[in-house]
Coordinates of C-alpha atoms and ligand atoms in Angstrom, one line a residue:
M1 CA 0.0 0.0 0.0
K2 CA 1.2 3.5 -0.9
K3 CA 2.2 5.4 2.2
I4 CA 0.4 8.7 2.7
A5 CA 2.8 11.7 2.7
L6 CA 3.5 13.2 6.1
H7 CA 1.8 16.5 5.4
W8 CA -1.4 14.8 4.4
Q9 CA -1.3 12.7 7.5
I10 CA -0.9 15.9 9.6
L11 CA -3.7 17.6 7.7
I12 CA -6.1 14.6 8.2
A13 CA -5.2 14.7 11.9
L14 CA -6.0 18.4 12.0
A15 CA -9.4 17.8 10.4
L16 CA -10.2 14.9 12.7
A17 CA -9.2 17.0 15.7
L18 CA -11.6 19.7 14.7
I19 CA -14.5 17.2 14.3
V20 CA -13.7 15.2 17.4
G21 CA -13.3 18.4 19.5
I22 CA -16.6 19.8 18.4
L23 CA -18.4 16.5 18.9
I24 CA -17.0 16.0 22.4
R25 CA -18.2 19.5 23.4
Q26 CA -21.8 18.1 23.0
L27 CA -21.1 15.3 25.5
P28 CA -21.5 15.3 29.3
E29 CA -19.0 17.2 31.3
G30 CA -17.4 14.2 32.9
F31 CA -16.6 12.8 29.5
Q32 CA -15.3 16.1 28.3
A33 CA -12.9 16.3 31.2
S34 CA -11.4 12.9 30.6
A35 CA -11.1 13.5 26.8
L36 CA -9.4 16.8 27.6
A37 CA -6.9 15.1 29.9
T38 CA -6.1 12.5 27.2
F39 CA -5.7 15.2 24.4
T40 CA -3.5 17.3 26.8
F41 CA -1.4 14.2 27.5
I42 CA -0.9 13.4 23.8
G43 CA -0.1 17.0 22.8
K44 CA 2.2 17.5 25.7
L45 CA 4.2 14.4 24.9
F46 CA 4.8 15.6 21.4
L47 CA 5.6 19.1 22.4
Q48 CA 8.0 18.0 25.1
A49 CA 9.7 15.7 22.7
L50 CA 10.3 18.6 20.3
R51 CA 11.3 20.9 23.1
M52 CA 13.8 18.4 24.3
L53 CA 15.7 18.8 21.1
I54 CA 15.7 22.6 20.9
V55 CA 18.7 23.5 23.1
P56 CA 21.2 20.9 21.7
L57 CA 19.8 21.5 18.2
I58 CA 20.1 25.3 18.3
V59 CA 23.6 25.2 19.8
S60 CA 25.0 22.5 17.6
S61 CA 23.4 23.8 14.4
I62 CA 24.6 27.3 14.9
I63 CA 28.1 26.3 15.9
N64 CA 28.2 23.9 13.0
G65 CA 26.7 26.5 10.6
V66 CA 29.0 29.4 11.5
S67 CA 32.2 27.4 11.8
G68 CA 31.3 25.7 8.4
I69 CA 30.7 28.9 6.5
G70 CA 34.3 29.6 6.1
T71 CA 36.1 32.9 6.6
G72 CA 35.0 35.8 8.7
E73 CA 34.1 37.5 5.4
D74 CA 31.7 34.7 4.5
V75 CA 30.0 34.9 7.9
G76 CA 29.7 38.6 7.6
R77 CA 28.1 38.4 4.1
L78 CA 25.7 35.7 5.1
G79 CA 24.9 37.5 8.3
F80 CA 24.2 40.7 6.4
K81 CA 21.9 39.0 3.9
T82 CA 20.0 37.1 6.6
L83 CA 19.5 40.2 8.8
S84 CA 18.5 42.3 5.8
Y85 CA 15.9 39.7 4.8
Y86 CA 14.5 39.6 8.3
I87 CA 14.2 43.3 8.7
V88 CA 12.7 44.0 5.3
T89 CA 10.1 41.2 5.5
T90 CA 9.1 42.1 9.1
L91 CA 8.8 45.7 8.1
F92 CA 6.6 44.7 5.1
A93 CA 4.4 42.6 7.4
T94 CA 4.0 45.4 10.0
L95 CA 3.1 47.9 7.3
I96 CA 0.6 45.5 5.8
G97 CA -0.9 45.1 9.3
L98 CA -1.1 48.8 9.8
T99 CA -2.7 49.5 6.4
V100 CA -5.3 46.7 6.7
V101 CA -6.3 47.7 10.2
N102 CA -6.7 51.3 9.2
L103 CA -8.9 50.3 6.2
M104 CA -11.0 47.6 7.9
T105 CA -11.3 49.3 11.3
P106 CA -12.3 46.2 13.2
G107 CA -12.4 48.2 16.4
I108 CA -15.3 50.2 15.2
S109 CA -18.8 48.7 14.7
D110 CA -21.6 50.8 13.2
G111 CA -19.6 53.9 14.1
R112 CA -19.2 52.9 17.7
P113 CA -16.0 51.7 19.4
V114 CA -16.4 48.0 20.0
G115 CA -15.0 48.4 23.6
D116 CA -18.5 49.5 24.6
L117 CA -20.2 46.6 22.9
I118 CA -18.0 43.9 24.3
G119 CA -17.9 45.4 27.7
L120 CA -14.4 45.5 29.1
S121 CA -14.5 43.9 32.4
E122 CA -10.9 43.0 33.2
K123 CA -8.5 45.2 35.0
G124 CA -5.0 46.0 33.8
S125 CA -3.4 44.3 36.7
D126 CA -5.4 41.1 36.0
I127 CA -4.3 41.1 32.4
I128 CA -0.7 41.4 33.4
A129 CA -1.1 38.6 35.9
K130 CA -2.6 36.5 33.1
I131 CA 0.2 37.0 30.6
G132 CA 3.3 37.3 32.8
S133 CA 4.9 39.3 35.5
Q134 CA 5.6 43.0 35.3
E135 CA 9.4 42.6 35.1
Q136 CA 9.0 40.4 32.1
I137 CA 7.5 43.1 30.0
R138 CA 10.1 45.7 29.7
L139 CA 11.7 46.2 26.3
V140 CA 15.2 46.7 27.6
D141 CA 15.0 43.5 29.5
I142 CA 14.3 41.6 26.4
F143 CA 17.4 43.0 24.8
L144 CA 19.5 42.6 28.0
R145 CA 18.9 38.9 27.8
M146 CA 20.8 38.8 24.5
I147 CA 24.0 38.5 26.6
P148 CA 23.3 35.9 29.1
I149 CA 25.2 35.9 32.4
N150 CA 25.1 32.2 32.5
I151 CA 24.4 30.1 29.4
V152 CA 23.3 27.1 31.3
S153 CA 20.6 29.1 33.0
A154 CA 19.6 30.8 29.7
A155 CA 19.2 27.3 28.2
A156 CA 17.2 26.1 31.2
K157 CA 14.9 29.1 31.0
G158 CA 14.5 28.8 27.3
E159 CA 16.1 32.2 26.6
M160 CA 17.1 31.4 23.1
L161 CA 18.4 34.8 22.1
G162 CA 21.2 34.5 24.6
L163 CA 22.0 31.0 23.6
I164 CA 22.1 32.0 20.0
I165 CA 24.5 34.8 20.6
F166 CA 26.8 32.5 22.6
S167 CA 26.7 29.9 19.9
L168 CA 27.4 32.4 17.1
L169 CA 30.5 33.6 19.1
F170 CA 31.6 30.1 19.8
G171 CA 31.3 29.0 16.1
F172 CA 33.1 32.1 15.0
G173 CA 35.8 31.4 17.6
M174 CA 36.3 28.0 16.1
T175 CA 37.2 29.4 12.7
R176 CA 40.1 31.2 14.5
I177 CA 41.8 28.2 15.9
K178 CA 43.8 25.7 13.9
G179 CA 45.2 22.2 13.8
R180 CA 44.1 19.3 16.1
H181 CA 41.9 21.4 18.4
A182 CA 39.9 22.7 15.4
E183 CA 39.5 19.2 14.0
I184 CA 38.3 17.8 17.3
L185 CA 35.7 20.5 17.8
V186 CA 34.4 20.5 14.2
G187 CA 34.0 16.7 14.3
F188 CA 32.4 16.8 17.7
W189 CA 29.7 19.5 16.8
H190 CA 29.1 17.9 13.5
A191 CA 28.4 14.6 15.1
I192 CA 26.0 16.1 17.7
F193 CA 24.2 18.0 15.0
Y194 CA 23.6 14.8 12.9
V195 CA 22.3 12.9 15.9
M196 CA 19.9 15.7 16.7
M197 CA 18.6 15.7 13.2
L198 CA 18.2 12.0 13.3
L199 CA 16.1 12.3 16.5
T200 CA 14.1 15.0 14.8
D201 CA 13.3 12.6 12.0
W202 CA 12.0 10.1 14.5
I203 CA 9.9 12.5 16.4
M204 CA 8.4 13.9 13.2
R205 CA 6.8 10.6 12.5
F206 CA 4.6 11.2 15.5
A207 CA 3.6 14.6 14.3
P208 CA 0.1 13.6 13.2
I209 CA -0.7 12.1 16.6
G210 CA 0.8 15.1 18.4
V211 CA -1.1 17.6 16.2
F212 CA -4.3 15.7 16.8
G213 CA -3.9 16.0 20.6
L214 CA -2.9 19.7 20.5
V215 CA -5.7 20.9 18.2
A216 CA -8.4 18.7 19.7
K217 CA -7.6 20.2 23.1
V218 CA -7.9 23.8 21.8
V219 CA -11.2 23.1 20.1
L220 CA -12.6 21.3 23.1
L221 CA -11.5 24.2 25.4
T222 CA -12.5 27.2 23.4
G223 CA -15.0 25.9 20.9
L224 CA -16.0 28.1 18.1
D225 CA -18.3 30.4 20.1
A226 CA -15.4 32.4 21.5
L227 CA -14.7 33.7 18.0
K228 CA -18.1 35.3 17.5
P229 CA -17.8 38.7 19.2
L230 CA -14.5 39.4 17.6
L231 CA -15.1 38.1 14.1
S232 CA -14.1 41.4 12.5
L233 CA -10.8 41.4 14.2
L234 CA -10.3 37.8 13.3
F235 CA -10.9 38.5 9.7
T236 CA -8.7 41.6 9.7
V237 CA -5.8 39.6 11.1
L238 CA -6.4 36.6 8.8
F239 CA -6.7 38.8 5.8
A240 CA -3.5 40.7 6.5
L241 CA -1.6 37.4 7.4
G242 CA -3.0 36.0 4.1
L243 CA -1.6 38.9 2.1
H244 CA 1.8 38.3 3.5
F245 CA 1.7 34.5 3.2
F246 CA 0.0 34.2 -0.2
L247 CA 1.3 37.4 -1.9
V248 CA 4.4 39.1 -0.5
L249 CA 6.4 36.0 0.4
P250 CA 5.7 34.0 -2.7
L251 CA 6.5 37.1 -4.8
L252 CA 9.9 37.3 -3.1
L253 CA 10.4 33.6 -3.6
K254 CA 9.6 33.9 -7.3
F255 CA 11.3 37.1 -8.3
I256 CA 14.2 37.3 -5.9
G257 CA 14.9 33.7 -5.3
G258 CA 13.8 32.3 -8.7
I259 CA 11.9 29.5 -6.8
N260 CA 8.5 28.2 -7.6
P261 CA 6.3 29.1 -4.6
K262 CA 4.2 26.0 -5.1
D263 CA 7.1 23.7 -4.7
H264 CA 8.1 25.6 -1.6
Y265 CA 4.6 25.5 0.1
K266 CA 4.5 21.8 -0.6
A267 CA 7.9 21.0 0.8
M268 CA 7.3 23.1 3.9
A269 CA 3.9 21.8 4.6
P270 CA 4.8 19.6 7.6
A271 CA 6.7 22.5 9.2
L272 CA 3.8 24.9 8.6
L273 CA 1.2 22.5 10.0
T274 CA 3.3 21.8 13.0
A275 CA 3.8 25.5 13.6
F276 CA 0.0 25.9 13.3
S277 CA -0.7 23.2 15.8
T278 CA 2.0 24.1 18.3
S279 CA 1.8 27.9 18.1
S280 CA 5.6 27.9 18.7
S281 CA 8.3 28.6 16.1
S282 CA 10.9 27.3 18.5
S283 CA 9.2 24.0 19.0
T284 CA 8.8 23.7 15.3
L285 CA 12.4 24.4 14.6
P286 CA 13.6 20.8 14.3
I287 CA 10.9 20.1 11.8
T288 CA 11.6 23.3 9.8
M289 CA 15.2 22.3 9.5
D290 CA 14.4 18.8 8.4
C291 CA 12.0 20.0 5.8
L292 CA 14.5 22.5 4.3
E293 CA 17.3 19.9 4.1
K294 CA 15.3 16.8 3.1
R295 CA 12.4 18.3 1.1
A296 CA 13.9 21.5 -0.4
G297 CA 17.5 20.3 -0.8
L298 CA 19.0 23.2 1.1
S299 CA 22.5 22.6 2.4
N300 CA 23.0 21.9 6.0
R301 CA 25.4 24.8 6.2
M302 CA 22.7 27.3 5.1
T303 CA 19.9 25.7 7.2
S304 CA 22.0 25.7 10.3
F305 CA 22.9 29.3 10.0
V306 CA 19.6 30.9 8.9
I307 CA 16.9 28.9 10.6
P308 CA 17.8 28.9 14.4
L309 CA 18.3 32.6 14.1
G310 CA 15.1 33.1 12.2
A311 CA 13.0 31.1 14.6
T312 CA 13.7 33.6 17.3
V313 CA 14.5 36.8 15.5
N314 CA 12.3 36.8 12.3
M315 CA 8.6 36.9 13.2
D316 CA 6.6 38.5 10.4
G317 CA 3.3 37.2 11.6
T318 CA 3.9 38.4 15.1
A319 CA 4.9 41.9 14.1
L320 CA 1.9 42.1 11.8
Y321 CA -0.4 40.9 14.6
E322 CA 1.1 43.3 17.2
S323 CA 0.5 46.3 15.0
I324 CA -3.1 45.3 14.2
V325 CA -4.0 44.6 17.9
A326 CA -2.4 47.9 19.1
M327 CA -4.4 49.8 16.5
F328 CA -7.6 47.7 17.2
I329 CA -7.4 48.6 20.9
A330 CA -7.0 52.3 20.1
Q331 CA -10.1 52.0 17.8
A332 CA -12.0 50.0 20.4
Y333 CA -11.5 52.7 23.0
G334 CA -12.3 55.4 20.5
I335 CA -8.7 56.9 20.7
D336 CA -7.2 58.4 17.5
L337 CA -3.6 57.8 17.0
S338 CA -1.4 60.3 15.2
I339 CA 0.8 59.3 12.3
M340 CA 3.8 59.7 14.6
T341 CA 2.3 57.4 17.2
Q342 CA 1.5 54.8 14.5
F343 CA 5.1 55.0 13.4
T344 CA 6.1 54.3 17.0
V345 CA 3.8 51.3 16.9
V346 CA 5.5 50.0 13.7
L347 CA 9.0 50.5 15.2
L348 CA 8.0 48.7 18.5
A349 CA 6.3 45.9 16.7
L350 CA 9.5 45.4 14.7
L351 CA 11.7 45.5 17.7
T352 CA 9.6 43.4 20.0
S353 CA 9.0 40.7 17.3
I354 CA 12.8 40.3 17.3
G355 CA 13.0 40.2 21.0
V356 CA 10.1 37.9 22.0
A357 CA 10.5 34.1 22.2
G358 CA 9.0 31.7 19.7
I359 CA 6.5 30.4 22.2
P360 CA 2.7 30.4 22.4
S361 CA 1.2 33.8 23.1
A362 CA 4.5 35.6 23.2
S363 CA 2.9 38.5 21.3
L364 CA 0.7 39.4 24.2
V365 CA 3.7 40.4 26.2
A366 CA 5.0 42.5 23.3
I367 CA 1.5 44.1 22.9
V368 CA 1.5 45.3 26.5
I369 CA 4.9 46.9 25.9
I370 CA 3.6 48.7 22.8
L371 CA 0.4 49.8 24.6
E372 CA 2.3 51.2 27.5
A373 CA 4.8 53.0 25.2
V374 CA 2.1 54.8 23.2
G375 CA -0.2 55.4 26.2
L376 CA -3.0 53.0 25.4
P377 CA -4.9 51.2 28.2
I378 CA -3.3 47.8 28.7
E379 CA -6.5 46.2 29.8
G380 CA -7.4 46.4 26.1
V381 CA -5.4 43.2 25.7
G382 CA -8.3 41.5 27.4
L383 CA -10.3 42.1 24.3
V384 CA -8.2 39.7 22.2
L385 CA -7.5 37.0 24.8
G386 CA -10.5 35.0 23.6
I387 CA -9.3 34.7 20.0
D388 CA -5.6 34.8 20.6
R389 CA -5.0 31.1 20.4
I390 CA -6.4 30.6 16.9
L391 CA -4.6 33.7 15.7
D392 CA -1.4 32.5 17.3
M393 CA -1.6 29.3 15.3
C394 CA -1.9 31.3 12.1
R395 CA 0.8 33.9 12.8
T396 CA 3.2 31.2 13.9
A397 CA 2.8 29.4 10.6
V398 CA 3.5 32.8 8.9
N399 CA 6.6 33.3 11.1
V400 CA 7.9 29.9 10.2
F401 CA 7.1 30.2 6.5
S402 CA 9.0 33.5 6.3
D403 CA 12.1 31.9 7.9
T404 CA 12.0 29.1 5.3
C405 CA 11.6 31.6 2.5
G406 CA 14.6 33.6 3.8
A407 CA 16.7 30.4 4.0
V408 CA 16.0 29.3 0.4
I409 CA 16.3 32.8 -1.1
I410 CA 19.7 33.3 0.6
G411 CA 20.6 29.7 -0.3
K412 CA 19.9 30.4 -4.0
S413 CA 21.9 33.6 -3.9
E414 CA 24.8 31.6 -2.6
G415 CA 24.6 29.3 -5.7
E416 CA 22.7 26.4 -4.2
A417 CA 20.6 24.2 -6.5
L418 CA 17.2 23.8 -4.8
Y419 CA 14.3 21.6 -5.8
S420 CA 16.4 19.8 -8.3
K421 CA 14.6 16.6 -8.9
Ligands
LIG1 N1 3.7 32.0 18.9 C1 4.5 32.8 18.1 C2 5.7 32.0 17.6 O1 6.2 31.1 18.3 C3 5.0 34.0 18.8 C4 3.8 34.9 19.0 O2 3.1 34.8 20.0 O3 3.5 35.7 18.1 O4 6.2 32.3 16.6

């Protein structure tokens, strides 16, 4: 019997999860509780397996990537291309978000700010308690964490940016030593990296089951009713994300990378579906790397350099979402924001999308930073909490897709033959 391709398996699991989740919501509460516990268990197992790989994978792949790139000049050139891609696409995404939210005005319904209609009940302090402590939400702190005091503690706390900076430096240091020491280190990190990729491959086979658990849990918990009062915001975000995902990025792929977008969507499908189900770019990282190497034919050297960095730093969907939500909250409270303030929103969305971690709901923290900076009421975040999860799933898929587009475009510019059958 012909084996069903992995992305189809995941897609089927997704559809099943949706149906099963909705059906179980109709059953008695006792049954719902045990179903929820089962789904949570399955989803957690899969997520934990992926997370288990992240630290060794990020460290070994970056060290491997940077030390394998060659001279300092090569590292500089690739670094420049990568960062330019990240900044340009994130800026694009933020501007799309800002334009769409200004045109569609989801925060105003029949000429009235929706804040009145929905009835804001939560206090600012409750919101902060829900999404994290006060110290966690200062912009400077996000950037201070780039240089970790202790890499072991950074790894344990999942502060990827610090780990990435350390690994970049370590890899670069390796290009400066010679002889036996260099050989030992190169061999060692290569070997670790290959074993990590092998483990990724194994865990990926369980993706359909994991995805089923994760999505069924979300459907069972939130149902579809949570979406109703905020449908216009939902559509605004989805429309803007769609523009970026189906228009801007494929155009870049085609005209700058010379890559057929269809091939790329198909090859990246398992990573996109995993991103959608886990709402975490970091957890998806092992699968993203696997898809790029095995399905797109991108070199290990390029994948190792661009992707771990991208999973933390390049978040187009997140930046787009942040700018829409900030503007939505202003609209919902009937507050007019000047062009200058909107510009500040763009800038902060860009910066915070770089700084926040690739974990579920990370945007909410960034949104609070933006609201505080431009003087909007932070309790406005309460408006979007109900639909954040579903939008998180979508924006994470966009985040991951943009990383992969960057990787193949840069790979092509370095002379790699991709999608050669
Ligand atoms: N969940 C997103 C990610 O991991 C971050 C966010 O909340 O926007 O990419």
